[in-house]
Amino acid sequence: LEIAKPMRIGVQQVVPVIRAFTEQLSSTNPETESLIDLILQKGSDIRALEPQFRDQARASVQQLKEEIQAEQTRFAAQLNEITSDSMSSVTAYLDLFEAHKAYVARTREEMEHMTAHPPGSEARQARFDAFNAQQAELQTLVDAHNARDRGEAGPLRVPWQLLLCAQIDPAGGAGQVVDFEGGKITDAAGRDIWGADCFLCGALIQSGAQGAGRPRYHFLDEAGTDACVPCLDAWRAAHRALAASSSPSAELQARLAALNPRGVSGAVVEHDHAVFLRLVVQDAPDLALALHNALAVYADRPLFGVRRDESLPFGLADPPRAPLLPEPLPAEPSGAPYQWVSYRHTQRRAYAFARGLRRAMEAHGVECDAGTGQRHVAILGANCLEWLGGGMAQ
């Protein structure tokens, strides 16, 4: 109590609300003043220790994240050393991958536990328990006071400055900042809506803004599925080696299938989470810029499918890039599969068409509209890839 007196003099005198509350409650409860002193002192202690606790907790979790990232780098380097397509290389790959997956699972479980229970959390909880017990005792005194005398102004209530004194300084005035840390937001399947994990090894690829720019395979045929680039490349290499073997090992096939039980296919390389990619398109001020952003953001995704038994417009007879999707796509009922055109290729051809159209209109003397200053031309065509590209070109 002797230690708490300066706090009472400093805070209760500066904050009139607390001073008036103390005087009114002390008229029926003599122990009120000393209890409020303890609450204010405890709140001050918690405020002083919280930044230190948060910094220590974040540092511990960040250290584990860095360890996982370093292990990912070592794992990718070890995968690159497995170059042959022999059965021994498949065995080496599986041994390496299973050990890495177990390490990632163990370390991520430790990281989640440390996030929920960082070092010092028990002592921190004990401080909050003592603080809450004192607040409950104060509320009991207030309830007893109101039972005896409600007064003309109505029932007495604990000032919010006292209730929140563990978060803010009652004498600190306006402009104080309280740190807020939100939890992980998940979808119906329990997946982080702003995060991406490798479904093969379980490593964290991105969480919010952390990890943006890191390449990953994003699967278009299964929502919310991603994979590390080295992981999927190595898995495919092992799968090809087993498929090419004249006498594949049933044990190796079972171990390889266990790593990828869903058998997902149809992946493109992207560098950010789908939630943040959409923002670039949605923030465009007009339709033309929204189209430009969409074609750039989703450059490697398939946009239009053309049957292979038809003539391929836009110079697609000799595709300028390797096939976009590594596995064959589902065929039409007639059995004719599609050849896919990416957003990037569509953008390049549409922009080239737009430049040529502009030059053609100028060469043929197409006049500008006096009201809008724009040239107008009608293009009549069948429903085909050229028609869609022409619509983008305008």
CSV table of N, CA and C in Angstrom, one decimal, residues 277-378:
chain,number,residue,atom,x,y,z
A,277,LEU,N,-4.1,-11.3,-55.5
A,277,LEU,CA,-4.1,-11.1,-56.9
A,277,LEU,C,-5.4,-10.4,-57.4
A,278,ARG,N,-6.5,-10.8,-56.8
A,278,ARG,CA,-7.8,-10.2,-57.2
A,278,ARG,C,-7.8,-8.7,-56.8
A,279,LEU,N,-7.2,-8.3,-55.8
A,279,LEU,CA,-7.2,-6.9,-55.4
A,279,LEU,C,-6.6,-6.0,-56.5
A,280,VAL,N,-5.6,-6.5,-57.2
A,280,VAL,CA,-5.0,-5.7,-58.2
A,280,VAL,C,-6.0,-5.4,-59.4
A,281,VAL,N,-6.8,-6.4,-59.6
A,281,VAL,CA,-7.8,-6.2,-60.7
A,281,VAL,C,-9.0,-5.4,-60.2
A,282,GLN,N,-9.4,-5.6,-59.0
A,282,GLN,CA,-10.6,-4.9,-58.5
A,282,GLN,C,-10.3,-3.4,-58.2
A,283,ASP,N,-9.1,-3.0,-58.0
A,283,ASP,CA,-8.8,-1.6,-57.7
A,283,ASP,C,-8.6,-0.8,-58.9
A,284,ALA,N,-8.8,-1.3,-60.1
A,284,ALA,CA,-8.6,-0.6,-61.3
A,284,ALA,C,-9.7,0.5,-61.5
A,285,PRO,N,-9.4,1.7,-61.9
A,285,PRO,CA,-10.4,2.8,-62.0
A,285,PRO,C,-11.3,2.6,-63.2
A,286,ASP,N,-11.0,1.9,-64.2
A,286,ASP,CA,-11.8,1.7,-65.4
A,286,ASP,C,-11.7,0.3,-65.9
A,287,LEU,N,-12.6,0.0,-66.9
A,287,LEU,CA,-12.6,-1.3,-67.4
A,287,LEU,C,-11.4,-1.7,-68.2
A,288,ALA,N,-10.8,-0.7,-69.0
A,288,ALA,CA,-9.6,-1.0,-69.7
A,288,ALA,C,-8.5,-1.4,-68.8
A,289,LEU,N,-8.3,-0.7,-67.8
A,289,LEU,CA,-7.2,-1.0,-66.9
A,289,LEU,C,-7.4,-2.3,-66.1
A,290,ALA,N,-8.7,-2.6,-65.8
A,290,ALA,CA,-9.0,-3.8,-65.1
A,290,ALA,C,-8.7,-5.0,-66.0
A,291,LEU,N,-9.0,-4.9,-67.3
A,291,LEU,CA,-8.7,-6.0,-68.2
A,291,LEU,C,-7.2,-6.1,-68.3
A,292,HIS,N,-6.4,-5.0,-68.4
A,292,HIS,CA,-5.0,-5.1,-68.5
A,292,HIS,C,-4.4,-5.7,-67.3
A,293,ASN,N,-4.9,-5.4,-66.1
A,293,ASN,CA,-4.4,-6.0,-64.8
A,293,ASN,C,-4.7,-7.4,-64.7
A,294,ALA,N,-5.9,-7.8,-65.2
A,294,ALA,CA,-6.2,-9.2,-65.1
A,294,ALA,C,-5.3,-10.1,-66.0
A,295,LEU,N,-5.1,-9.6,-67.2
A,295,LEU,CA,-4.2,-10.3,-68.2
A,295,LEU,C,-2.8,-10.4,-67.6
A,296,ALA,N,-2.3,-9.4,-66.9
A,296,ALA,CA,-1.0,-9.4,-66.4
A,296,ALA,C,-0.9,-10.3,-65.1
A,297,VAL,N,-1.9,-10.1,-64.2
A,297,VAL,CA,-1.8,-10.8,-62.9
A,297,VAL,C,-1.9,-12.3,-63.1
A,298,TYR,N,-2.8,-12.8,-64.0
A,298,TYR,CA,-3.0,-14.2,-64.2
A,298,TYR,C,-2.3,-14.7,-65.5
A,299,ALA,N,-1.1,-14.1,-65.8
A,299,ALA,CA,-0.5,-14.4,-67.0
A,299,ALA,C,-0.3,-15.8,-67.4
A,300,ASP,N,0.0,-16.7,-66.4
A,300,ASP,CA,0.3,-18.1,-66.7
A,300,ASP,C,-0.9,-19.0,-66.6
A,301,ARG,N,-2.0,-18.4,-66.3
A,301,ARG,CA,-3.2,-19.3,-66.3
A,301,ARG,C,-3.9,-19.5,-67.6
A,302,PRO,N,-4.5,-20.6,-67.9
A,302,PRO,CA,-5.2,-20.8,-69.1
A,302,PRO,C,-6.5,-19.9,-69.2
A,303,LEU,N,-6.7,-19.3,-70.3
A,303,LEU,CA,-7.8,-18.4,-70.5
A,303,LEU,C,-8.9,-18.9,-71.5
A,304,PHE,N,-8.4,-19.3,-72.7
A,304,PHE,CA,-9.3,-19.8,-73.7
A,304,PHE,C,-8.9,-21.2,-74.1
A,305,GLY,N,-9.8,-22.1,-74.4
A,305,GLY,CA,-9.5,-23.4,-74.9
A,305,GLY,C,-10.0,-23.6,-76.3
A,306,VAL,N,-9.1,-24.1,-77.2
A,306,VAL,CA,-9.4,-24.3,-78.6
A,306,VAL,C,-9.3,-25.8,-78.9
A,307,ARG,N,-10.2,-26.4,-79.7
A,307,ARG,CA,-10.1,-27.8,-80.0
A,307,ARG,C,-8.9,-27.9,-81.0
A,308,ARG,N,-8.2,-29.0,-80.7
A,308,ARG,CA,-6.9,-29.2,-81.5
A,308,ARG,C,-7.3,-29.6,-83.0
A,309,ASP,N,-8.5,-30.1,-83.2
A,309,ASP,CA,-8.8,-30.4,-84.6
A,309,ASP,C,-9.3,-29.2,-85.4
A,310,GLU,N,-9.3,-28.0,-84.8
A,310,GLU,CA,-9.6,-26.8,-85.6
A,310,GLU,C,-8.4,-26.0,-85.8
A,311,SER,N,-8.5,-25.1,-86.8
A,311,SER,CA,-7.3,-24.2,-87.0
A,311,SER,C,-7.1,-23.3,-85.9
A,312,LEU,N,-5.9,-23.1,-85.5
A,312,LEU,CA,-5.6,-22.3,-84.3
A,312,LEU,C,-5.2,-20.8,-84.7
A,313,PRO,N,-6.1,-19.9,-84.4
A,313,PRO,CA,-5.8,-18.5,-84.7
A,313,PRO,C,-4.7,-17.9,-83.9
A,314,PHE,N,-4.4,-16.6,-84.1
A,314,PHE,CA,-3.4,-15.9,-83.3
A,314,PHE,C,-2.0,-16.5,-83.4
A,315,GLY,N,-1.7,-17.2,-84.4
A,315,GLY,CA,-0.4,-17.8,-84.6
A,315,GLY,C,-0.1,-18.9,-83.6
A,316,LEU,N,-1.2,-19.7,-83.2
A,316,LEU,CA,-1.0,-20.7,-82.2
A,316,LEU,C,-0.5,-22.1,-82.8
A,317,ALA,N,-0.4,-22.1,-84.1
A,317,ALA,CA,0.1,-23.4,-84.7
A,317,ALA,C,1.5,-23.7,-84.2
A,318,ASP,N,2.3,-22.7,-83.9
A,318,ASP,CA,3.6,-22.9,-83.3
A,318,ASP,C,3.6,-22.1,-82.0
A,319,PRO,N,3.1,-22.7,-80.9
A,319,PRO,CA,3.0,-22.0,-79.6
A,319,PRO,C,4.3,-21.3,-79.2
A,320,PRO,N,4.3,-20.1,-78.8
A,320,PRO,CA,5.5,-19.4,-78.4
A,320,PRO,C,6.0,-19.9,-77.1
A,321,ARG,N,5.2,-20.6,-76.3
A,321,ARG,CA,5.6,-21.1,-75.0
A,321,ARG,C,5.4,-22.6,-74.9
A,322,ALA,N,6.0,-23.2,-73.9
A,322,ALA,CA,5.8,-24.6,-73.6
A,322,ALA,C,4.3,-24.8,-73.2
A,323,PRO,N,3.8,-26.0,-73.4
A,323,PRO,CA,2.4,-26.3,-72.9
A,323,PRO,C,2.1,-25.8,-71.5
A,324,LEU,N,1.0,-25.1,-71.3
A,324,LEU,CA,0.8,-24.4,-70.0
A,324,LEU,C,0.5,-25.4,-68.9
A,325,LEU,N,-0.3,-26.4,-69.2
A,325,LEU,CA,-0.6,-27.4,-68.2
A,325,LEU,C,0.2,-28.7,-68.4
A,326,PRO,N,0.9,-29.2,-67.4
A,326,PRO,CA,1.8,-30.3,-67.6
A,326,PRO,C,1.0,-31.6,-67.9
A,327,GLU,N,-0.2,-31.8,-67.4
A,327,GLU,CA,-0.9,-33.0,-67.7
A,327,GLU,C,-2.0,-32.7,-68.7
A,328,PRO,N,-2.4,-33.8,-69.5
A,328,PRO,CA,-3.5,-33.6,-70.5
A,328,PRO,C,-4.8,-33.1,-69.8
A,329,LEU,N,-5.5,-32.3,-70.5
A,329,LEU,CA,-6.7,-31.8,-69.9
A,329,LEU,C,-7.9,-32.7,-70.4
A,330,PRO,N,-9.0,-32.7,-69.6
A,330,PRO,CA,-10.1,-33.6,-70.0
A,330,PRO,C,-10.6,-33.3,-71.4
A,331,ALA,N,-10.9,-34.4,-72.1
A,331,ALA,CA,-11.3,-34.3,-73.5
A,331,ALA,C,-12.8,-34.0,-73.6
A,332,GLU,N,-13.3,-33.4,-74.7
A,332,GLU,CA,-14.7,-33.3,-75.0
A,332,GLU,C,-15.3,-34.7,-75.1
A,333,PRO,N,-16.6,-34.8,-75.1
A,333,PRO,CA,-17.3,-36.1,-75.2
A,333,PRO,C,-16.9,-36.8,-76.6
A,334,SER,N,-16.6,-35.9,-77.6
A,334,SER,CA,-16.2,-36.5,-78.9
A,334,SER,C,-14.8,-37.0,-78.9
A,335,GLY,N,-14.0,-36.7,-77.8
A,335,GLY,CA,-12.7,-37.2,-77.7
A,335,GLY,C,-11.6,-36.2,-78.2
A,336,ALA,N,-12.1,-35.0,-78.6
A,336,ALA,CA,-11.1,-33.9,-79.1
A,336,ALA,C,-10.7,-33.1,-77.9
A,337,PRO,N,-9.4,-33.2,-77.5
A,337,PRO,CA,-9.0,-32.4,-76.3
A,337,PRO,C,-8.7,-30.9,-76.8
A,338,TYR,N,-8.6,-30.1,-75.8
A,338,TYR,CA,-8.4,-28.7,-76.1
A,338,TYR,C,-6.9,-28.3,-76.0
A,339,GLN,N,-6.5,-27.3,-76.8
A,339,GLN,CA,-5.2,-26.6,-76.6
A,339,GLN,C,-5.5,-25.3,-75.9
A,340,TRP,N,-4.9,-25.0,-74.9
A,340,TRP,CA,-5.2,-23.8,-74.1
A,340,TRP,C,-4.3,-22.6,-74.4
A,341,VAL,N,-4.9,-21.4,-74.3
A,341,VAL,CA,-4.2,-20.2,-74.6
A,341,VAL,C,-4.2,-19.4,-73.3
A,342,SER,N,-3.0,-19.0,-72.9
A,342,SER,CA,-2.8,-18.3,-71.6
A,342,SER,C,-3.3,-16.8,-71.6
A,343,TYR,N,-3.4,-16.3,-70.5
A,343,TYR,CA,-3.7,-14.8,-70.4
A,343,TYR,C,-2.6,-14.0,-71.0
A,344,ARG,N,-1.3,-14.4,-70.8
A,344,ARG,CA,-0.2,-13.7,-71.3
A,344,ARG,C,-0.2,-13.7,-72.9
A,345,HIS,N,-0.4,-14.8,-73.5
A,345,HIS,CA,-0.5,-14.9,-74.9
A,345,HIS,C,-1.6,-14.1,-75.5
A,346,THR,N,-2.8,-14.2,-74.8
A,346,THR,CA,-4.0,-13.4,-75.2
A,346,THR,C,-3.7,-11.9,-75.2
A,347,GLN,N,-3.0,-11.5,-74.1
A,347,GLN,CA,-2.7,-10.1,-74.0
A,347,GLN,C,-1.8,-9.6,-75.1
A,348,ARG,N,-0.7,-10.4,-75.4
A,348,ARG,CA,0.2,-10.0,-76.4
A,348,ARG,C,-0.4,-9.9,-77.7
A,349,ARG,N,-1.3,-10.9,-78.1
A,349,ARG,CA,-1.9,-10.9,-79.4
A,349,ARG,C,-3.0,-9.8,-79.5
A,350,ALA,N,-3.7,-9.6,-78.4
A,350,ALA,CA,-4.7,-8.5,-78.5
A,350,ALA,C,-4.1,-7.1,-78.6
A,351,TYR,N,-3.0,-6.9,-77.9
A,351,TYR,CA,-2.3,-5.6,-78.0
A,351,TYR,C,-1.7,-5.4,-79.4
A,352,ALA,N,-1.2,-6.5,-80.0
A,352,ALA,CA,-0.7,-6.4,-81.3
A,352,ALA,C,-1.8,-6.1,-82.3
A,353,PHE,N,-2.9,-6.7,-82.1
A,353,PHE,CA,-4.1,-6.4,-83.0
A,353,PHE,C,-4.5,-5.0,-82.8
A,354,ALA,N,-4.5,-4.5,-81.6
A,354,ALA,CA,-5.0,-3.1,-81.4
A,354,ALA,C,-4.1,-2.1,-82.1
A,355,ARG,N,-2.7,-2.4,-82.0
A,355,ARG,CA,-1.8,-1.5,-82.7
A,355,ARG,C,-2.0,-1.5,-84.2
A,356,GLY,N,-2.2,-2.7,-84.7
A,356,GLY,CA,-2.4,-2.9,-86.2
A,356,GLY,C,-3.7,-2.2,-86.6
A,357,LEU,N,-4.8,-2.4,-85.8
A,357,LEU,CA,-6.1,-1.8,-86.1
A,357,LEU,C,-6.0,-0.3,-86.1
A,358,ARG,N,-5.2,0.3,-85.2
A,358,ARG,CA,-5.1,1.8,-85.2
A,358,ARG,C,-4.4,2.2,-86.4
A,359,ARG,N,-3.3,1.6,-86.8
A,359,ARG,CA,-2.6,2.0,-88.0
A,359,ARG,C,-3.5,1.8,-89.3
A,360,ALA,N,-4.3,0.7,-89.3
A,360,ALA,CA,-5.1,0.5,-90.5
A,360,ALA,C,-6.2,1.6,-90.6
A,361,MET,N,-6.8,2.0,-89.5
A,361,MET,CA,-7.8,3.0,-89.5
A,361,MET,C,-7.2,4.4,-90.0
A,362,GLU,N,-6.0,4.7,-89.5
A,362,GLU,CA,-5.4,5.9,-89.9
A,362,GLU,C,-5.0,5.8,-91.4
A,363,ALA,N,-4.6,4.7,-91.9
A,363,ALA,CA,-4.2,4.6,-93.3
A,363,ALA,C,-5.4,4.7,-94.2
A,364,HIS,N,-6.6,4.2,-93.7
A,364,HIS,CA,-7.8,4.3,-94.6
A,364,HIS,C,-8.6,5.5,-94.3
A,365,GLY,N,-8.0,6.5,-93.5
A,365,GLY,CA,-8.7,7.7,-93.4
A,365,GLY,C,-10.0,7.7,-92.5
A,366,VAL,N,-10.1,6.8,-91.6
A,366,VAL,CA,-11.2,6.8,-90.7
A,366,VAL,C,-11.2,8.0,-89.8
A,367,GLU,N,-12.2,8.8,-90.0
A,367,GLU,CA,-12.3,10.1,-89.3
A,367,GLU,C,-12.6,10.0,-87.8
A,368,CYS,N,-12.2,11.0,-87.0
A,368,CYS,CA,-12.5,11.0,-85.6
A,368,CYS,C,-13.9,11.6,-85.5
A,369,ASP,N,-14.7,11.1,-84.5
A,369,ASP,CA,-16.0,11.6,-84.2
A,369,ASP,C,-15.8,13.0,-83.6
A,370,ALA,N,-16.6,14.0,-84.1
A,370,ALA,CA,-16.5,15.3,-83.7
A,370,ALA,C,-16.8,15.5,-82.2
A,371,GLY,N,-17.7,14.7,-81.7
A,371,GLY,CA,-18.1,14.9,-80.3
A,371,GLY,C,-17.1,14.2,-79.3
A,372,THR,N,-16.7,13.0,-79.6
A,372,THR,CA,-15.8,12.3,-78.6
A,372,THR,C,-14.3,12.3,-79.0
A,373,GLY,N,-14.0,12.6,-80.2
A,373,GLY,CA,-12.6,12.6,-80.6
A,373,GLY,C,-12.1,11.2,-80.9
A,374,GLN,N,-13.0,10.2,-81.0
A,374,GLN,CA,-12.6,8.8,-81.2
A,374,GLN,C,-13.0,8.3,-82.6
A,375,ARG,N,-12.2,7.3,-83.0
A,375,ARG,CA,-12.5,6.7,-84.3
A,375,ARG,C,-13.4,5.5,-84.0
A,376,HIS,N,-14.4,5.2,-84.9
A,376,HIS,CA,-15.3,4.1,-84.8
A,376,HIS,C,-15.2,3.2,-86.0
A,377,VAL,N,-15.2,1.9,-85.7
A,377,VAL,CA,-15.2,0.9,-86.8
A,377,VAL,C,-16.0,-0.3,-86.3
A,378,ALA,N,-16.8,-0.9,-87.1
A,378,ALA,CA,-17.5,-2.1,-86.7
A,378,ALA,C,-16.8,-3.4,-87.3
